CSV table of C-alpha atoms and ligand atoms in Angstrom, one decimal:
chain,number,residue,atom,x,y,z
D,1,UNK,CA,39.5,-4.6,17.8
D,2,UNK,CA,40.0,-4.8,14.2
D,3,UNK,CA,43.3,-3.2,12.6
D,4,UNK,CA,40.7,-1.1,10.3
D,5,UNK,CA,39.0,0.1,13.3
D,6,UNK,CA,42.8,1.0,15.1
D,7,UNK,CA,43.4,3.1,11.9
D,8,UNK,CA,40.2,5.2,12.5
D,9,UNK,CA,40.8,5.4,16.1
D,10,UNK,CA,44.3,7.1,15.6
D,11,UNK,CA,42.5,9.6,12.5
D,12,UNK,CA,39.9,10.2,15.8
D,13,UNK,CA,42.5,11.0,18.2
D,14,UNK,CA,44.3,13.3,15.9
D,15,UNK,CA,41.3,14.8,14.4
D,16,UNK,CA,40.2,15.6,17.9
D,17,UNK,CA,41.3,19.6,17.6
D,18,UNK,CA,44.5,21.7,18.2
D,19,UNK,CA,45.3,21.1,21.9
D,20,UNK,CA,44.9,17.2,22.7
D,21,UNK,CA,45.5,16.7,26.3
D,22,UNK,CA,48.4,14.6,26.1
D,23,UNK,CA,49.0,11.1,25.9
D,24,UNK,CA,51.1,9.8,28.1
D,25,UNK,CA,53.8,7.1,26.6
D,26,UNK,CA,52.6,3.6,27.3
D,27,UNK,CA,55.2,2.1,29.7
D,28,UNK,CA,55.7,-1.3,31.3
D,29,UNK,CA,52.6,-2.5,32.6
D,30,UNK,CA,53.2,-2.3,36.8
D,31,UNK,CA,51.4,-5.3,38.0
D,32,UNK,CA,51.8,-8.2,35.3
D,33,UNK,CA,54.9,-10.1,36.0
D,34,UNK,CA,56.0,-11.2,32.1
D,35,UNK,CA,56.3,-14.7,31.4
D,36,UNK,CA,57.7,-16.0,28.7
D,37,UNK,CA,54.1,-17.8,27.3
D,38,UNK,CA,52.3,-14.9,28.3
D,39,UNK,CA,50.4,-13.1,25.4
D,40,UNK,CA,51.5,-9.1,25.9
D,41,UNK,CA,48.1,-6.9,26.9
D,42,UNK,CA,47.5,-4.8,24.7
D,43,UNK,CA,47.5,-1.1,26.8
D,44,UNK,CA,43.9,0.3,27.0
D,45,UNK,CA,43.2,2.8,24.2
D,46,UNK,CA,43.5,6.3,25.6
D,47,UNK,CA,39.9,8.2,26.0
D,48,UNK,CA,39.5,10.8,23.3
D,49,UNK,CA,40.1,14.3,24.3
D,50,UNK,CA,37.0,16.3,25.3
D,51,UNK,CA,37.0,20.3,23.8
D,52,UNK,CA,36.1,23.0,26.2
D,53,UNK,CA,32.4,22.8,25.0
D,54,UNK,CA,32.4,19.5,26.2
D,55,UNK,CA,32.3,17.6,23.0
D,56,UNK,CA,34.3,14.9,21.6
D,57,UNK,CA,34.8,15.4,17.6
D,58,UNK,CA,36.1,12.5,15.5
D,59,UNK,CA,36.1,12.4,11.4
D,60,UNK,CA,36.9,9.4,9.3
D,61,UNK,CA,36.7,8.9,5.2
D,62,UNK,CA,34.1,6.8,4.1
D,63,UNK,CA,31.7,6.1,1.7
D,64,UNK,CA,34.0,8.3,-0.3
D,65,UNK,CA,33.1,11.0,1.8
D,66,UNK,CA,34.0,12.4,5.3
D,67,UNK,CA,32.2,11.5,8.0
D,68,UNK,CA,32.4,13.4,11.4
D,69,UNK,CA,30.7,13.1,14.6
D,70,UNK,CA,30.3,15.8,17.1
D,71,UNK,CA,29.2,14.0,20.6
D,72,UNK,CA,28.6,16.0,23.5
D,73,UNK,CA,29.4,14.3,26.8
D,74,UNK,CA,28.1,15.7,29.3
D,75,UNK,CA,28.5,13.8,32.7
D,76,UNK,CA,28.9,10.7,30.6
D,77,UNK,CA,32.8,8.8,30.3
D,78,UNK,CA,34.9,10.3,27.3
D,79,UNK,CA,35.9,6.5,27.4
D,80,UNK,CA,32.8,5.2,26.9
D,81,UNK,CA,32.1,7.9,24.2
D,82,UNK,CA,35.0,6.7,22.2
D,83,UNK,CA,33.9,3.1,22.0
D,84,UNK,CA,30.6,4.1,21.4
D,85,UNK,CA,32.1,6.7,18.1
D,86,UNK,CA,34.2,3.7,17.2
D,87,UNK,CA,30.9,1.4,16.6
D,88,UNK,CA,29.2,4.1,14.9
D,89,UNK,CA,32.4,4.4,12.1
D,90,UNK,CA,31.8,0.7,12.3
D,91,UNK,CA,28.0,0.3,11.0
D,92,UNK,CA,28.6,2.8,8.4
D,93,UNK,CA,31.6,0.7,6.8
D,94,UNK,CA,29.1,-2.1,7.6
D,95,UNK,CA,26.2,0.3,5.1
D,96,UNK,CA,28.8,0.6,2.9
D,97,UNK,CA,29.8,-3.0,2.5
D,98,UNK,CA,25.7,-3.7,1.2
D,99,UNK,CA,24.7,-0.3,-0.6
D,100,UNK,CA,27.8,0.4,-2.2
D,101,UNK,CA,27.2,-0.1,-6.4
D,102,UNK,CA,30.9,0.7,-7.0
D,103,UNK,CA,31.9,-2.6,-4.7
D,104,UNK,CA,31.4,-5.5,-7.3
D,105,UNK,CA,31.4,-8.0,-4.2
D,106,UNK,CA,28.0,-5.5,-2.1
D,107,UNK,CA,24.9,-6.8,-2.1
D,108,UNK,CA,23.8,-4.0,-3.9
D,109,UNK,CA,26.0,-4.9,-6.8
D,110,UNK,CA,24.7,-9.0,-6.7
D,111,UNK,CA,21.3,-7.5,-6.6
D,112,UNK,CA,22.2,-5.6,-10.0
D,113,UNK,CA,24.0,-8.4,-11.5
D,114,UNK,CA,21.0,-10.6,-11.2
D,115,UNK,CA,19.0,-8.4,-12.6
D,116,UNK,CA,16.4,-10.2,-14.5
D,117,UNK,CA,16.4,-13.2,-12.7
D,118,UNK,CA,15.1,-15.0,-9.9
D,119,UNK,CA,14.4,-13.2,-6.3
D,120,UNK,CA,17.4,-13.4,-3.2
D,121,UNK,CA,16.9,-12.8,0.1
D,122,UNK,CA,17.5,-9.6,1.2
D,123,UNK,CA,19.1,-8.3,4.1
D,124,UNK,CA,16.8,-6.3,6.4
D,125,UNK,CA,19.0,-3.0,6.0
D,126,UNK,CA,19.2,-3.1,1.7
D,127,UNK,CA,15.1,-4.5,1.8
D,128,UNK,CA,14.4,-1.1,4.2
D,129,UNK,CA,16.5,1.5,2.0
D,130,UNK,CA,14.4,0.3,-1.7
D,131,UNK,CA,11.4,-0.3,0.3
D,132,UNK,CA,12.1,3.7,1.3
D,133,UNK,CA,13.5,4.6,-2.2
D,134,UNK,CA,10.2,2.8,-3.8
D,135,UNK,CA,7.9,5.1,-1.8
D,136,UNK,CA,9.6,8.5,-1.9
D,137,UNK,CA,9.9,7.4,-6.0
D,138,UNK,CA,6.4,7.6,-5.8
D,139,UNK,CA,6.0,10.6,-3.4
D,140,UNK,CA,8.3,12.3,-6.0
D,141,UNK,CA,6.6,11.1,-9.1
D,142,UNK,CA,10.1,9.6,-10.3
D,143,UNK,CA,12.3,12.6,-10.2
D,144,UNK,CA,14.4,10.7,-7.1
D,145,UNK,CA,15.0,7.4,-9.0
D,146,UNK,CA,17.7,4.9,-7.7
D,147,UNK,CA,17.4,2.5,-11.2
D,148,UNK,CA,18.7,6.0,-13.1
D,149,UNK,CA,22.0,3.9,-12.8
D,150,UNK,CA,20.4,2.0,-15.5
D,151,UNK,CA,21.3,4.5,-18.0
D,152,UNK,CA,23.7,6.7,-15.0
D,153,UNK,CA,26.5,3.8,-15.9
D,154,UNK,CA,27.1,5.6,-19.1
D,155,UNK,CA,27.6,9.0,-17.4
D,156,UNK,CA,31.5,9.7,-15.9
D,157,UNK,CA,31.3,13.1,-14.3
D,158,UNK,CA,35.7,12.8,-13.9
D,159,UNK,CA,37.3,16.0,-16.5
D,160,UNK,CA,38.0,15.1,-20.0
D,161,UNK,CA,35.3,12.2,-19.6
D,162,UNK,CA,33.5,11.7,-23.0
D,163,UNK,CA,29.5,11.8,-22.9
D,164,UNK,CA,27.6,8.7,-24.0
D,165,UNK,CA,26.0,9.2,-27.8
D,166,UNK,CA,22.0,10.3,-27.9
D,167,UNK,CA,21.6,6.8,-29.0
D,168,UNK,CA,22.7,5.2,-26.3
D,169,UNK,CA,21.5,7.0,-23.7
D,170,UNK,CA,18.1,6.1,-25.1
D,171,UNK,CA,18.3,2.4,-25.7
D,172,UNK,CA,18.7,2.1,-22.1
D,173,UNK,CA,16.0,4.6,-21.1
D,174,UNK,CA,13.5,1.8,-20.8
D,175,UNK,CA,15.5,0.4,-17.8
D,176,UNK,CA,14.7,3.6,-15.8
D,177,UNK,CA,11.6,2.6,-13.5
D,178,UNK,CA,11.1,2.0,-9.9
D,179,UNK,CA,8.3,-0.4,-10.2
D,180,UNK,CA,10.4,-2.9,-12.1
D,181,UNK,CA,12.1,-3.3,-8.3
D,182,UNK,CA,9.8,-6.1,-6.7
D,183,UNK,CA,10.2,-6.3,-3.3
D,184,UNK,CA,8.3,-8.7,-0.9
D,185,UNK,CA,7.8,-7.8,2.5
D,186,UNK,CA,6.9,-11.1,4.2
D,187,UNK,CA,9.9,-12.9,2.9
D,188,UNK,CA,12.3,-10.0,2.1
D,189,UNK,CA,13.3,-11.2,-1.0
D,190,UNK,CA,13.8,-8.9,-4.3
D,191,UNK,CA,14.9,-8.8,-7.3
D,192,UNK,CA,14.8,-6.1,-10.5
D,193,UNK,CA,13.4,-6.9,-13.0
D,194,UNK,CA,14.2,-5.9,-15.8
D,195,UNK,CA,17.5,-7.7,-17.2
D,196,UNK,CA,20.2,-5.3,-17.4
D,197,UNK,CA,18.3,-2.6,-15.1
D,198,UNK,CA,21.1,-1.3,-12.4
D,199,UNK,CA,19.7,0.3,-9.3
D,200,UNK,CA,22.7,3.4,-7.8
D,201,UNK,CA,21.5,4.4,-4.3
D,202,UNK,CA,24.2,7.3,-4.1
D,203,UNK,CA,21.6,9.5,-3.4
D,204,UNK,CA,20.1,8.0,0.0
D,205,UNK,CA,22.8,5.4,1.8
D,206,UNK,CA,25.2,8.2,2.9
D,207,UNK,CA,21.6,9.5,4.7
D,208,UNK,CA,21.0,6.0,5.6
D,209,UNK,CA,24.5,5.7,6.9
D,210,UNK,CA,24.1,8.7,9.3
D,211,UNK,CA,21.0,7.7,10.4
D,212,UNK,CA,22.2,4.3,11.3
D,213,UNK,CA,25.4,5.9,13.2
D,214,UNK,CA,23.5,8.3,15.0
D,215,UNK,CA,21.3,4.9,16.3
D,216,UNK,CA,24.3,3.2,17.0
D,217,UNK,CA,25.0,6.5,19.3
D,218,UNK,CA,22.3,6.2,21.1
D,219,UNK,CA,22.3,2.5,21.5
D,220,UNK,CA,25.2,3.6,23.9
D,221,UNK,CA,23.4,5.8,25.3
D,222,UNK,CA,24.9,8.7,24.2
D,223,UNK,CA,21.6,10.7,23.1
D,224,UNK,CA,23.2,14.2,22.0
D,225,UNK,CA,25.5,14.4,18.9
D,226,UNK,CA,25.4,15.4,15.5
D,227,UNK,CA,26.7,12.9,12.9
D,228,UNK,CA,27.7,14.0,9.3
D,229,UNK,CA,29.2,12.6,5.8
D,230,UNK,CA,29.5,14.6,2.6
D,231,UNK,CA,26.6,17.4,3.7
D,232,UNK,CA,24.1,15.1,4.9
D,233,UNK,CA,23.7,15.6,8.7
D,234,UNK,CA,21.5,14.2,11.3
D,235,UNK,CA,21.4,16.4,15.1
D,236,UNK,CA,19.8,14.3,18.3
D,237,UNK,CA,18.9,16.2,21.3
D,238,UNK,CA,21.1,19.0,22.2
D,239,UNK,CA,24.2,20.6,23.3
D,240,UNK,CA,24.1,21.5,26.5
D,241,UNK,CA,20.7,22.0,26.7
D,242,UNK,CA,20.0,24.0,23.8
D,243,UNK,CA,19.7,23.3,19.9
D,244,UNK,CA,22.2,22.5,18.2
D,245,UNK,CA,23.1,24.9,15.1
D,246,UNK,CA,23.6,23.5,12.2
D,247,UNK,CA,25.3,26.2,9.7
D,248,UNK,CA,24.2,25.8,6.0
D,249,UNK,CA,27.3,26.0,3.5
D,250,UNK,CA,27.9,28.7,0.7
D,251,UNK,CA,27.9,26.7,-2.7
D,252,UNK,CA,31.0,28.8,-4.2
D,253,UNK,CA,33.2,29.0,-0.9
D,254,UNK,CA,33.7,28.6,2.6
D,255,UNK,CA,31.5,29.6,5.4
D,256,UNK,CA,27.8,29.7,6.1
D,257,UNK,CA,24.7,31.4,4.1
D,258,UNK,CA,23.1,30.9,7.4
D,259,UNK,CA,22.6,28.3,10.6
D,260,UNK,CA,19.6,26.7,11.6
D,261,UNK,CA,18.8,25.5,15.4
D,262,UNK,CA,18.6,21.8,15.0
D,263,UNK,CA,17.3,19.2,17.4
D,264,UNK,CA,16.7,15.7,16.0
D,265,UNK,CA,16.1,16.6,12.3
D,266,UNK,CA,18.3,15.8,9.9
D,267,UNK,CA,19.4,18.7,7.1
D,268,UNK,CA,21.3,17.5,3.8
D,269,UNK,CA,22.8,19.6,1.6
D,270,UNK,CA,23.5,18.2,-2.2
D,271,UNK,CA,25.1,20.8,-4.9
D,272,UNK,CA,28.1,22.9,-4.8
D,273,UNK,CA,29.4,19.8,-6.8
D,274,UNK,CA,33.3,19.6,-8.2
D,275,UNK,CA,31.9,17.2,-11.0
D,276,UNK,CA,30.6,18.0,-14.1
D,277,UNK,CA,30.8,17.2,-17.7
D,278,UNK,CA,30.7,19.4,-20.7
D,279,UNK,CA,28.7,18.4,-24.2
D,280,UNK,CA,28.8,20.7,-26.9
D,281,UNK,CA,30.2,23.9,-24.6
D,282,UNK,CA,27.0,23.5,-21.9
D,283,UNK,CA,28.1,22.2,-18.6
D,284,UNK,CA,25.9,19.4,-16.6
D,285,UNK,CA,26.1,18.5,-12.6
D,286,UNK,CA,26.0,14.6,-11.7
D,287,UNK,CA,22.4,14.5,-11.1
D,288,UNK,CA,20.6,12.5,-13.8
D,289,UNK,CA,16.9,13.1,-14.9
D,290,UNK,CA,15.1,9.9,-14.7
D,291,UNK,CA,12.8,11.2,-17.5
D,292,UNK,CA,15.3,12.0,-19.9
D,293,UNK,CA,18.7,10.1,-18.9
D,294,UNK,CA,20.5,13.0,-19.4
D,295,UNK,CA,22.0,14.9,-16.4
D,296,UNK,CA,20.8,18.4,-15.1
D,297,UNK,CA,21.9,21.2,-17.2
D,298,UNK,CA,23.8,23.3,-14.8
D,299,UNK,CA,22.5,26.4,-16.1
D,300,UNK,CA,18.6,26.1,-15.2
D,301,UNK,CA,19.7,24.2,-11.7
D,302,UNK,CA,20.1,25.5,-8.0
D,303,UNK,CA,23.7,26.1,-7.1
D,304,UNK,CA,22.7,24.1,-3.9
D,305,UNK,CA,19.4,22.4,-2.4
D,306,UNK,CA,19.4,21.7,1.3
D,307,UNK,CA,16.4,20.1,2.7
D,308,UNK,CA,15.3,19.5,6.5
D,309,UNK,CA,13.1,16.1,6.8
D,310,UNK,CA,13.0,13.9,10.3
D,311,UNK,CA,15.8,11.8,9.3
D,312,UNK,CA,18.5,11.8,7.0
D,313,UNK,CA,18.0,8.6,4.5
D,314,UNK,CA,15.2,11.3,3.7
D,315,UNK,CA,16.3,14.3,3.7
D,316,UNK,CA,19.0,12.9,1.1
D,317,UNK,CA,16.6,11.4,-1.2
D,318,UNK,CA,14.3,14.5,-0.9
D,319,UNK,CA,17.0,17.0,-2.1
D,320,UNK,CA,18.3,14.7,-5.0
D,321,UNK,CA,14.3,14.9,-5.9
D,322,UNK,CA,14.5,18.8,-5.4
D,323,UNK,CA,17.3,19.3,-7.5
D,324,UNK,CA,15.7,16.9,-10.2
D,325,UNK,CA,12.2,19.5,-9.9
D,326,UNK,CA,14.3,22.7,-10.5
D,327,UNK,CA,14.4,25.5,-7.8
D,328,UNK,CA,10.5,26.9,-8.2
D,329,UNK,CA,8.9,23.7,-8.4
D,330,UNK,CA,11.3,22.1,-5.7
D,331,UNK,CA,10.5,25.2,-3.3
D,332,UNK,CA,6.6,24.2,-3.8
D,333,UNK,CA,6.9,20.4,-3.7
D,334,UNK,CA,8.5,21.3,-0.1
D,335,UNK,CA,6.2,23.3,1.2
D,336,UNK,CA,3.1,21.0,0.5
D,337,UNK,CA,4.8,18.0,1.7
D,338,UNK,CA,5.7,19.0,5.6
D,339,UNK,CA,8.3,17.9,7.6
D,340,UNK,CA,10.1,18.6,4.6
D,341,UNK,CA,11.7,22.4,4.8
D,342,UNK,CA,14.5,23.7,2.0
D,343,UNK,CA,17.1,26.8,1.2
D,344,UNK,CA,17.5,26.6,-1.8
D,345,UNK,CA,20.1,28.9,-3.7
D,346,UNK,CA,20.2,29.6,-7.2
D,347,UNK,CA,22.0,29.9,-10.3
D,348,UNK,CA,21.8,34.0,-10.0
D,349,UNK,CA,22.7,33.5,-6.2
D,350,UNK,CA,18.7,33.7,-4.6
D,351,UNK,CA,18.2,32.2,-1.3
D,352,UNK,CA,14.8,30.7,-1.5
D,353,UNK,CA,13.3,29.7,1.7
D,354,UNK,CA,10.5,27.2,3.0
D,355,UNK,CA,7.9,29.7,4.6
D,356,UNK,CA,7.8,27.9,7.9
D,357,UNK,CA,11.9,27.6,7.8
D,358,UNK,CA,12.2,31.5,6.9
D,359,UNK,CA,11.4,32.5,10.7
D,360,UNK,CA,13.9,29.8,12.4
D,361,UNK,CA,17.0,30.7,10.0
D,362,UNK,CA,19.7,32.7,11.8
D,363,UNK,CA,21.7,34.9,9.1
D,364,UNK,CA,25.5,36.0,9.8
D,365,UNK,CA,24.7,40.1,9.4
D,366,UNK,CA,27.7,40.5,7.0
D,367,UNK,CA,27.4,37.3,4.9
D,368,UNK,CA,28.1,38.7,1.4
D,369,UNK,CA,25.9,37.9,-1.6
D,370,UNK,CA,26.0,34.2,-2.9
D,371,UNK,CA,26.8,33.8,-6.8
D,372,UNK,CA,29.3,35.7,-9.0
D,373,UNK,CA,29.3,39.0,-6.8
D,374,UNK,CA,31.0,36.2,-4.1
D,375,UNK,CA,33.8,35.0,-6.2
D,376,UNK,CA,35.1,38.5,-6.4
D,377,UNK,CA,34.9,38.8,-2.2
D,378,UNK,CA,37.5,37.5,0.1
D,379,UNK,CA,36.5,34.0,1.3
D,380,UNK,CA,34.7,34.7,4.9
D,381,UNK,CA,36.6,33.4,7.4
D,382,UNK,CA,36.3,29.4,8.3
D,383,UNK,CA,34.4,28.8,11.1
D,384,UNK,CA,35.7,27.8,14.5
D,385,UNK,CA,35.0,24.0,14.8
D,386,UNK,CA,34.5,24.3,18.6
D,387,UNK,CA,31.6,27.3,18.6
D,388,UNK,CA,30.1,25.7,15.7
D,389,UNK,CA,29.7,22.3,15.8
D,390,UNK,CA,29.5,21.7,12.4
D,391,UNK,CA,29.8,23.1,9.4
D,392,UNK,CA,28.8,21.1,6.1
D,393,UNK,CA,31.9,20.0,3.8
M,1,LIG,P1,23.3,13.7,-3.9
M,1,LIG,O1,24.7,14.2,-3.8
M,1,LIG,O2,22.7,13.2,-2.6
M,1,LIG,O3,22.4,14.6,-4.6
M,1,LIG,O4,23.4,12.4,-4.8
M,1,LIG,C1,23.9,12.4,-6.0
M,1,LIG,C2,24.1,11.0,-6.5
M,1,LIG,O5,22.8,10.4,-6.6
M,1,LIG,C3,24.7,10.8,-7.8
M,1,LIG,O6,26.1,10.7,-7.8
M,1,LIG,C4,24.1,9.5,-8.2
M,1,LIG,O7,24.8,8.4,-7.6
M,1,LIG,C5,22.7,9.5,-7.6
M,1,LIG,N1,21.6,10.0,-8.5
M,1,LIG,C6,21.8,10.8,-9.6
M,1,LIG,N2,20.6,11.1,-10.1
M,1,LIG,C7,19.7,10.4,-9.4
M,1,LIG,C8,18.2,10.4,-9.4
M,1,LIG,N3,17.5,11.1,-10.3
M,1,LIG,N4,17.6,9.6,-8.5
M,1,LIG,C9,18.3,8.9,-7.5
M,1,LIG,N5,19.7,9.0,-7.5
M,1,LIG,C10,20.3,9.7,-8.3
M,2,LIG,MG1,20.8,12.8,-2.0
């Protein structure tokens, strides 16, 4: 075992909720009789605790986000759960390693430097995300674009950045098209092409990532968990039997607007964001508009977009591409283009609802309104991690 993957295993064990049953101080091992060649054994890794609900919970930061998986047990060995958590953690470091455009030595980031030039060989996991990202470009006529990095590079979203001139957001508008990613399917090579054309896929490999955890899950054969990183959740099978419930976060604060029962679907919620940048006293959210390279003007945006699709590199692309669309045309784009369901809440604080989500959505009877009535309100209370499994950021 790796020291990286030691370090996660101790943020599992201590992430694992208020009462841990308690682990016992290694002592001398009974059996072995020491020598003085003998390499020492290293003491089997306590099994994670389980909760009374019968689920093991574990969180780790990655992909600058936290992850966190919820695994219910069952008559399965909390042992065998932990190692199966641990490989999970594992392949999405492993994502992270190919997709990541901030990591000048990913794949992703050789892919951008070559831009231009000749084709490389892909591996199967990058070739599958922009063969993904091509098609639900298309589906979404552009407005979920992974080459917006093209011009997205000149964005910085930390306070007091200082926004790119007019000009130069437009000299490098031309570098802003999907089709200019060539992929070939028989011999999984690619390339962009374009020179200088970047490709950012921060708005589908944390999806990607969970989806490929909550595989790794099952690999193991554990079938029923709920895997989640920065708001973008996947659910497989159940808890006990029933759906899982998935609750949706209030953009402005802590707690739910509302749950949804969940059973392998994946719900992604993008908004609520910390980072902005101000030009000329009008404030703009991280999301760029392909068509324009400029980012969405906060004021005309939803506060939040979460979108239901069948797995989670979707549903993350989708609700980058809603946001992109603006709440009224987002709300119809969904609702033409099944499995995809969406809440959607607005500037003013509306909750719009997919018409065949509406009926499934589960509302706390006291949640107060969403918007600037909320910010005046006493935060609700946080939820308790153990009767709800999850509960986004
Ligand atoms: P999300 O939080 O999933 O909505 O993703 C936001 C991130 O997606 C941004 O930080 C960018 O890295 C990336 N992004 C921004 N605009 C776009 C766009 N129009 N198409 C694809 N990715 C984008
Ligand atoms: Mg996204």
């Amino acid at each position: 075992m790796s020291h990286v993957l030691k370090a996660r295993w101790a943020l599992l064990l201590v992430a694992c909720g208020p009462t841990p049953a308690p682990t016992p101080a290694p002592t001398a091992t009974p059996t072995a009789t020491p020598t003085a060649n003998a390499d020492p054994v290293a003491p089997e890794p306590p099994p994670p605790p389980v909760r009374k609900d019968g689920t093991i919970y574990a969180e780790a930061y990655q992909m600058g986000t936290r992850f966190s998986i919820n695994l219910w047990v069952g008559e399965q060995s909390p042992a065998a759960a932990g190692v199966a958590i641990e490989a999970a953690l594992a392949e999405i470091e492993r994502i992270e390693q190919i997709m990541s455009e901030w990591r000048p030595s990913s794949e992703l980031s050789q892919l951008n430097n070559a831009a231009g030039q000749a084709s490389r060989l892909l591996s199967p996991e990058l070739f599958e995300v922009l063969q993904r990202s091509k098609m639900i470009c298309d589906a979404t006529d552009g407005a979920f674009d992974p080459t917006f990095y093209g011009v997205g590079q000149l964005w910085h979203f930390e306070p007091g950045a200082v926004p790119p001139t007019r000009e130069a957001v437009a000299a490098k508008l031309s570098l802003v098209d999907w089709r200019a990613i060539e992929l070939d399917p028989n011999t999984l090579r690619g390339r962009l092409a374009r020179p200088g054309m970047k490709v950012g896929l921060g708005a589908i490999a944390k999806g990607y990532g969970v989806d490929r955890a909550s595989q790794v899950l099952k690999e193991h054969g554990f079938m029923h968990h709920i895997v989640e990183g920065g708001g973008d959740t996947y659910v497989s099978g159940t808890k006990a039997g029933a759906p899982w419930r998935v609750g949706i976060q209030r953009p402005d604060g802590p707690g739910s607007i509302a749950a949804i029962p969940a059973s392998d679907r994946a719900i992604v919620t993008s908004g609520g964001y910390q980072r902005f940048i101000e030009v000329d006293g009008k404030r703009y959210a991280h999301i760029i508009d392909p068509r324009t390279g400029w980012p969405l003007d906060e004021s005309s945006s939803a506060q939040s977009i979460t979108v239901l699709a069948d797995d989670a590199t979707d549903a993350d692309a989708y609700a980058t591409a809603v946001a992109v669309m603006g709440p009224e045309k987002g709300l119809a784009y969904v609702e033409a283009h099944p499995p995809l369901e969406a809440v959607i809440v607005t500037r003013s604080g509306e909750v719009l609802v997919s018409r065949d989500l509406a009926p499934l959505l589960i509302w706390p009877s006291d949640a107060p309104p969403v918007g600037d009535a909320a910010a005046k309100q006493p935060a609700a209370p946080a939820p308790d991690p153990a009767a709800t499994p999850f509960s986004p950021r």
